[in-house]
Each structure stands twice: as structure tokens, then as C-alpha cells.
PDB file of C-alpha atoms in Angstrom:
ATOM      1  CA  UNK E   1       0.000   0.000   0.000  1.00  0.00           C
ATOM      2  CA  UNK E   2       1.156   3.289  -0.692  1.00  0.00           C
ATOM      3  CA  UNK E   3       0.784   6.414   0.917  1.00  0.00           C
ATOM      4  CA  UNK E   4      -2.394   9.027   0.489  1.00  0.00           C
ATOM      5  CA  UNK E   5      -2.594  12.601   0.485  1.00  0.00           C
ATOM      6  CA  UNK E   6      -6.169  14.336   0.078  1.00  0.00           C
ATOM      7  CA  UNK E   7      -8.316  16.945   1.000  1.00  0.00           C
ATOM      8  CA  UNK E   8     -11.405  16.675   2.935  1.00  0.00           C
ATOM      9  CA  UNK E   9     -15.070  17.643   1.388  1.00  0.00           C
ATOM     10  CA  UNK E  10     -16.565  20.728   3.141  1.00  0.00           C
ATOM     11  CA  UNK E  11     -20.020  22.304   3.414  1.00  0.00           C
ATOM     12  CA  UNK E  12     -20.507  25.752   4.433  1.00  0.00           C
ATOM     13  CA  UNK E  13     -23.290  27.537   5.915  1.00  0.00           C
ATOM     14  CA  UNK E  14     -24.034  29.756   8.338  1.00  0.00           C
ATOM     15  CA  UNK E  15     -24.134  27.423  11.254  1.00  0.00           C
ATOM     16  CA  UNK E  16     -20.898  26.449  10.456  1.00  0.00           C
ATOM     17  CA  UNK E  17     -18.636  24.402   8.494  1.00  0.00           C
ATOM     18  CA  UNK E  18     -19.602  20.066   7.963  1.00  0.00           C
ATOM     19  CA  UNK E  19     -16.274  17.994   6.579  1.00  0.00           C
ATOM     20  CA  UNK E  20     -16.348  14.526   5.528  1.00  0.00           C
ATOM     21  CA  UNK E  21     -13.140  13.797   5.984  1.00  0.00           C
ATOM     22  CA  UNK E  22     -13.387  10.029   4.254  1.00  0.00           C
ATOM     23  CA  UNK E  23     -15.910   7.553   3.329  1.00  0.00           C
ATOM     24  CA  UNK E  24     -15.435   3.971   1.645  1.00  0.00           C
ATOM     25  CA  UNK E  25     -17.345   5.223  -1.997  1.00  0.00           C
ATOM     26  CA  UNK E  26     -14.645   8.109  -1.919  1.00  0.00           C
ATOM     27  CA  UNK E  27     -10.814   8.511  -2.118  1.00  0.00           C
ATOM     28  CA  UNK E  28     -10.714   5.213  -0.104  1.00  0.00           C
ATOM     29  CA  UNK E  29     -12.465   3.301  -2.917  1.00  0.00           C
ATOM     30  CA  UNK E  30      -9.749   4.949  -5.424  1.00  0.00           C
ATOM     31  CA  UNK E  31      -6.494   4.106  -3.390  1.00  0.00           C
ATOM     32  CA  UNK E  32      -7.351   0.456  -3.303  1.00  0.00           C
ATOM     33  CA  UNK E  33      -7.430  -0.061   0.194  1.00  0.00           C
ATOM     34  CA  UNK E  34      -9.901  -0.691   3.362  1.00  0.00           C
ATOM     35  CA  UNK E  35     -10.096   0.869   6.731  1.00  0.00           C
ATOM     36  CA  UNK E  36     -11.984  -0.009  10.052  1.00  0.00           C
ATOM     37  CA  UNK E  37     -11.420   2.295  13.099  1.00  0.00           C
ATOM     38  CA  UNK E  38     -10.433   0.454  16.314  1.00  0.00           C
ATOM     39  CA  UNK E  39      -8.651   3.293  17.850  1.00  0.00           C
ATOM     40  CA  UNK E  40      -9.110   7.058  17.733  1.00  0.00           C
ATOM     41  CA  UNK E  41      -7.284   9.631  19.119  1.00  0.00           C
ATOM     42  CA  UNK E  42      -7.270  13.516  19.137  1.00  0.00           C
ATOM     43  CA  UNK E  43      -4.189  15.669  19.882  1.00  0.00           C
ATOM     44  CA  UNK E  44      -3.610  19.573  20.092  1.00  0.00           C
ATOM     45  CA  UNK E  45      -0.098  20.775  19.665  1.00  0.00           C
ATOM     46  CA  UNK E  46       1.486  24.514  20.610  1.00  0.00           C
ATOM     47  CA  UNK E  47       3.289  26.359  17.349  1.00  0.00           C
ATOM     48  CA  UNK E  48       6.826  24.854  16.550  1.00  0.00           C
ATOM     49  CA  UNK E  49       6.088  21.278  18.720  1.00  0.00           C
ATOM     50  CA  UNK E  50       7.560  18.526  16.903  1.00  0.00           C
ATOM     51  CA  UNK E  51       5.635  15.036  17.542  1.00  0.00           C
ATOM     52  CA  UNK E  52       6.891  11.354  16.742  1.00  0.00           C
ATOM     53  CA  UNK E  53       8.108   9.089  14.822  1.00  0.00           C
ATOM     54  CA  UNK E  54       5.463   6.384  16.350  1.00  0.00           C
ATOM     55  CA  UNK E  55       4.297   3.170  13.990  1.00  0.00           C
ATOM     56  CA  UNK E  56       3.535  -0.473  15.127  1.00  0.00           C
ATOM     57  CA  UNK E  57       4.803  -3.392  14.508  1.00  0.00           C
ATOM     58  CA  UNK E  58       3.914  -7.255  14.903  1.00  0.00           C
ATOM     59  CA  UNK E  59       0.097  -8.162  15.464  1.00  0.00           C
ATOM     60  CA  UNK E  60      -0.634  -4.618  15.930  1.00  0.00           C
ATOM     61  CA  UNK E  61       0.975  -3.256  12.690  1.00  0.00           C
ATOM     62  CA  UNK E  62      -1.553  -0.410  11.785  1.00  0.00           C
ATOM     63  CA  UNK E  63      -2.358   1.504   9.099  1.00  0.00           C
ATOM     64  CA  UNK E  64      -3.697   5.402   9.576  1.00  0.00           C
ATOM     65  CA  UNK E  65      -5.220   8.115   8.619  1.00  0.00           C
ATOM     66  CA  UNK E  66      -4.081  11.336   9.802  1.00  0.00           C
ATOM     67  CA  UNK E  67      -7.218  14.550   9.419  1.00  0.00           C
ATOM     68  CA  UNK E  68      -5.681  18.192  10.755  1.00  0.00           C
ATOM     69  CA  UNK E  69      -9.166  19.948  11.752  1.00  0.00           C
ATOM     70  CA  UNK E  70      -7.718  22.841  13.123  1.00  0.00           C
ATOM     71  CA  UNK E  71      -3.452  25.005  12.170  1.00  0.00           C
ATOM     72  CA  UNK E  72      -1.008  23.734  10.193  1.00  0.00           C
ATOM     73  CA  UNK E  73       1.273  20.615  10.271  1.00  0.00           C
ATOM     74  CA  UNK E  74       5.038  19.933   8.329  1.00  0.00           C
ATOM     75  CA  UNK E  75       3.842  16.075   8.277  1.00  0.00           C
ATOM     76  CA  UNK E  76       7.020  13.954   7.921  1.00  0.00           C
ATOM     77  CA  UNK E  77       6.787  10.113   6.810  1.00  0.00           C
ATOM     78  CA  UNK E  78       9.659   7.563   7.059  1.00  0.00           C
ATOM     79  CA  UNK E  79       9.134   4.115   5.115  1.00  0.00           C
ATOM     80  CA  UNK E  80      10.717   1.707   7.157  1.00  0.00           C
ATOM     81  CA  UNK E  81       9.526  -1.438   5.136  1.00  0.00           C
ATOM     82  CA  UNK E  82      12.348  -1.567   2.551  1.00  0.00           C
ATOM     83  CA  UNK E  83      15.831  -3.016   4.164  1.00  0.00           C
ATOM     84  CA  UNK E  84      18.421  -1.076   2.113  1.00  0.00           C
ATOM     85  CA  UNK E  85      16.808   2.284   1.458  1.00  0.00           C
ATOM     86  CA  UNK E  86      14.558   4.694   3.810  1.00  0.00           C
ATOM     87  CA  UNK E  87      12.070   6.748   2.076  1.00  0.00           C
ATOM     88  CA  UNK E  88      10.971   9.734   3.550  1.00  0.00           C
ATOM     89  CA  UNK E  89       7.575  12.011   2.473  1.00  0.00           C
ATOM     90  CA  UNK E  90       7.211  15.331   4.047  1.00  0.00           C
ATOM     91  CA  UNK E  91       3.425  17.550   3.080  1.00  0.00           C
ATOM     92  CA  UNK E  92       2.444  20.485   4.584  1.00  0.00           C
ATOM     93  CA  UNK E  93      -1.620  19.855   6.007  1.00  0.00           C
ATOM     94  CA  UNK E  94      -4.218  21.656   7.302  1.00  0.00           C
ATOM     95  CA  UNK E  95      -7.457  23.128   6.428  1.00  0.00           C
ATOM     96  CA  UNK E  96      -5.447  25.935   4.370  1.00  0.00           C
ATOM     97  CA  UNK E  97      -3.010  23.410   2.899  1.00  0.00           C
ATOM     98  CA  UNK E  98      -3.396  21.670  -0.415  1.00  0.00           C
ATOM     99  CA  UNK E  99      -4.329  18.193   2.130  1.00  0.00           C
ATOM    100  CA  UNK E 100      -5.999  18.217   5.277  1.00  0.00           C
ATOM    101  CA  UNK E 101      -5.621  14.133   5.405  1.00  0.00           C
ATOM    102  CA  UNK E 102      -2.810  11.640   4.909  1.00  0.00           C
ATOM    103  CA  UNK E 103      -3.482   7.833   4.744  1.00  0.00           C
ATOM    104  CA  UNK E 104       0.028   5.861   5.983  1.00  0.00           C
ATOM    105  CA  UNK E 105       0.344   2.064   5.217  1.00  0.00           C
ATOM    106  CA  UNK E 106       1.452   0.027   8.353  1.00  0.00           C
ATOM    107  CA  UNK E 107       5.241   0.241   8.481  1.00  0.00           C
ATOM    108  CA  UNK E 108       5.688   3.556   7.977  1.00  0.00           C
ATOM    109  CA  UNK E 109       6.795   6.006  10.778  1.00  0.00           C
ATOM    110  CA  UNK E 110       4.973   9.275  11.427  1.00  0.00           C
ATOM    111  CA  UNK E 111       5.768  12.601  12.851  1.00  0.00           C
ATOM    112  CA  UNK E 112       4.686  16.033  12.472  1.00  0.00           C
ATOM    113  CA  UNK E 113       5.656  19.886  13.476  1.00  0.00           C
ATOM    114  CA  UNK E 114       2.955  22.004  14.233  1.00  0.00           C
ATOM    115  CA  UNK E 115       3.705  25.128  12.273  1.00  0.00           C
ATOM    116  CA  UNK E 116       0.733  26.662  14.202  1.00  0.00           C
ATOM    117  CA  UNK E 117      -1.215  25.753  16.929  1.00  0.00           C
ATOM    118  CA  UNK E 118      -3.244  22.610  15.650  1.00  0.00           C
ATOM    119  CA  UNK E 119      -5.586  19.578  16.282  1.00  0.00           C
ATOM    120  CA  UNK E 120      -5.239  16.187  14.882  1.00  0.00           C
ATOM    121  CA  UNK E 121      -7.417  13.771  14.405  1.00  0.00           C
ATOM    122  CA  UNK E 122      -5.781  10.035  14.965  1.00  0.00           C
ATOM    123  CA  UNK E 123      -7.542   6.829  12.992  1.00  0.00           C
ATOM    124  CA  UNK E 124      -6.368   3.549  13.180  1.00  0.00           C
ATOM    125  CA  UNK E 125      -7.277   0.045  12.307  1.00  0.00           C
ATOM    126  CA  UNK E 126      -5.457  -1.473  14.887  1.00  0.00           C
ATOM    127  CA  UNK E 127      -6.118  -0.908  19.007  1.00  0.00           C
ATOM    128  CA  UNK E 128      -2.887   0.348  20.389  1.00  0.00           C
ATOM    129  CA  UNK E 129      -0.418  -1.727  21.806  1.00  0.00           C
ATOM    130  CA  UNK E 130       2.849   0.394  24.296  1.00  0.00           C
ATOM    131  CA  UNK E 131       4.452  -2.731  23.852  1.00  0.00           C
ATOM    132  CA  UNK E 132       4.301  -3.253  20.222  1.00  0.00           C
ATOM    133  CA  UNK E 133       4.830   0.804  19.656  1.00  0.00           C
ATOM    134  CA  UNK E 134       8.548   1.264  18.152  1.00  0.00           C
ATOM    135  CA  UNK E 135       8.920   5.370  17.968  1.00  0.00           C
ATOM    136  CA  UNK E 136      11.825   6.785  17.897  1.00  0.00           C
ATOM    137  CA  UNK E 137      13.496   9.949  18.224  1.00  0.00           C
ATOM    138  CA  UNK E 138      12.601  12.101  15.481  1.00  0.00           C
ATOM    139  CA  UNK E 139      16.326  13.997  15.392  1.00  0.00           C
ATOM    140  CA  UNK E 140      17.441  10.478  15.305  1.00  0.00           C
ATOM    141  CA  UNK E 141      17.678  10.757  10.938  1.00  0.00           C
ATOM    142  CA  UNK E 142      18.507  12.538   8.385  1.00  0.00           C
ATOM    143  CA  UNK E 143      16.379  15.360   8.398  1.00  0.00           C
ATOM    144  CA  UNK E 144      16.051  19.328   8.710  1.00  0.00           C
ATOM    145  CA  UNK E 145      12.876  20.291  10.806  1.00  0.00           C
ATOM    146  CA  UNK E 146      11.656  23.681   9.877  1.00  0.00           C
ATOM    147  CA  UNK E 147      11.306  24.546  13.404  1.00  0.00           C
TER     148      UNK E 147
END
């Protein structure tokens, strides 16, 4: 599976704004690939917080997607499935950005800096597992955080 980048569908009115952020006829249909949510997490970050790397690995291997409701994130992807080469994806998302949503395959670390204050929405198909959670530190590569 590869990774996803899209933007969310939004309604506006003045009550507010409604955002469907994903649904199985839409971009998950077109990327080939299914998703059922047993875990669900929300975090709020401060401007310039860098978060991560976190993935999973044995029976608790999960795949992801990522929704920023609310700032700005430099959202920074390692590929750790390959043995002799690292890929790394960086996107800038958030409700202003290009993408407000990322979908990352199991195996794949993620990390983010808020470039803003922002709030994340966390989906995953598998429940999470302390033991089975590898992060690391995410100064630990090759990499030049904006912050």
C-alpha cells in the first residue's frame, strides 16, 4: 500500500462548516485499500512542537489516517519497510493546505511539526499496543525540521 494525500469535502453555511473527511465510496475506494477504526485519538499541539516518529509493529501493525481539523502541520513520513533504502515524504496539512488528510500504510513512521497551533485527528485500524509501539526519536535521521 502506498501512501495518500487528500483533501477533505466541506459544506458551508451559516451554522458552520460540515467535513467529511473520508468515506469507503470516496478517495478510499480509489487508493485500493480498506479501513476499520479500532482506535481514535485527538491531539492539540502549541506552534513549533515537533511530535513522533510512532508506527507499530507485529500483530498490531496499523495503518492510519491522519485529518488536521484545526493550524497547520510539516507532516514527515519515514518508510521503514524496505531493508536497504529509507524513504521519507514530508506535506504540509491543514485546512489551508493543499491536504488536510494523509493515509500511511502500516510500516511507515509518522511525525509532524505544528507550524501553528493545531488539532489532529488520529484513525487507526489497529487498538494500540505500548508494547508493540517502536517510535523513535525524530532527530534520530537525516532530516532538517523547519522549526
Amino acid at each position: 500500500m502506498e501512501v495518500v494525500y487528500w483533501k477533505s469535502k466541506k459544506s458551508f453555511d451559516s451554522r458552520g462548516i460540515f467535513s467529511k473527511i473520508a468515506n469507503e465510496n470516496s478517495v478510499i475506494a480509489d487508493a485500493h485499500f480498506s479501513f476499520e477504526i479500532k482506535d481514535m485519538f485527538l491531539t492539540t499541539s502549541r506552534a513549533n512542537v515537533i511530535r513522533g516518529m510512532h508506527l507499530q509493529t507485529s500483530n498490531f501493525a496499523s495503518n492510519r489516517i491522519i485529518h488536521v481539523t484545526s493550524g497547520e502541520i510539516n507532516d514527515v513520513l519515514v518508510d521503514l519497510r524496505l531493508n536497504d533504502k529509507i524513504n521519507q515524504f514530508t506535506e504540509k496539512l491543514g485546512p489551508d493546505s493543499n491536504f488536510d488528510t494523509v493515509f500511511v500504510p502500516a510500516g511507515i513512521a509518522h511525525g509532524y511539526e505544528s507550524l501553528n497551533d493545531s488539532e489532529i485527528i488520529y484513525l487507526s485500524d489497529a487498538p494500540y499496543s505500548k508494547t508493540h509501539d517502536i517510535g523513535f526519536n525524530p532527530f534520530s535521521f537525516d532530516y532538517k525540521w523547519l522549526t
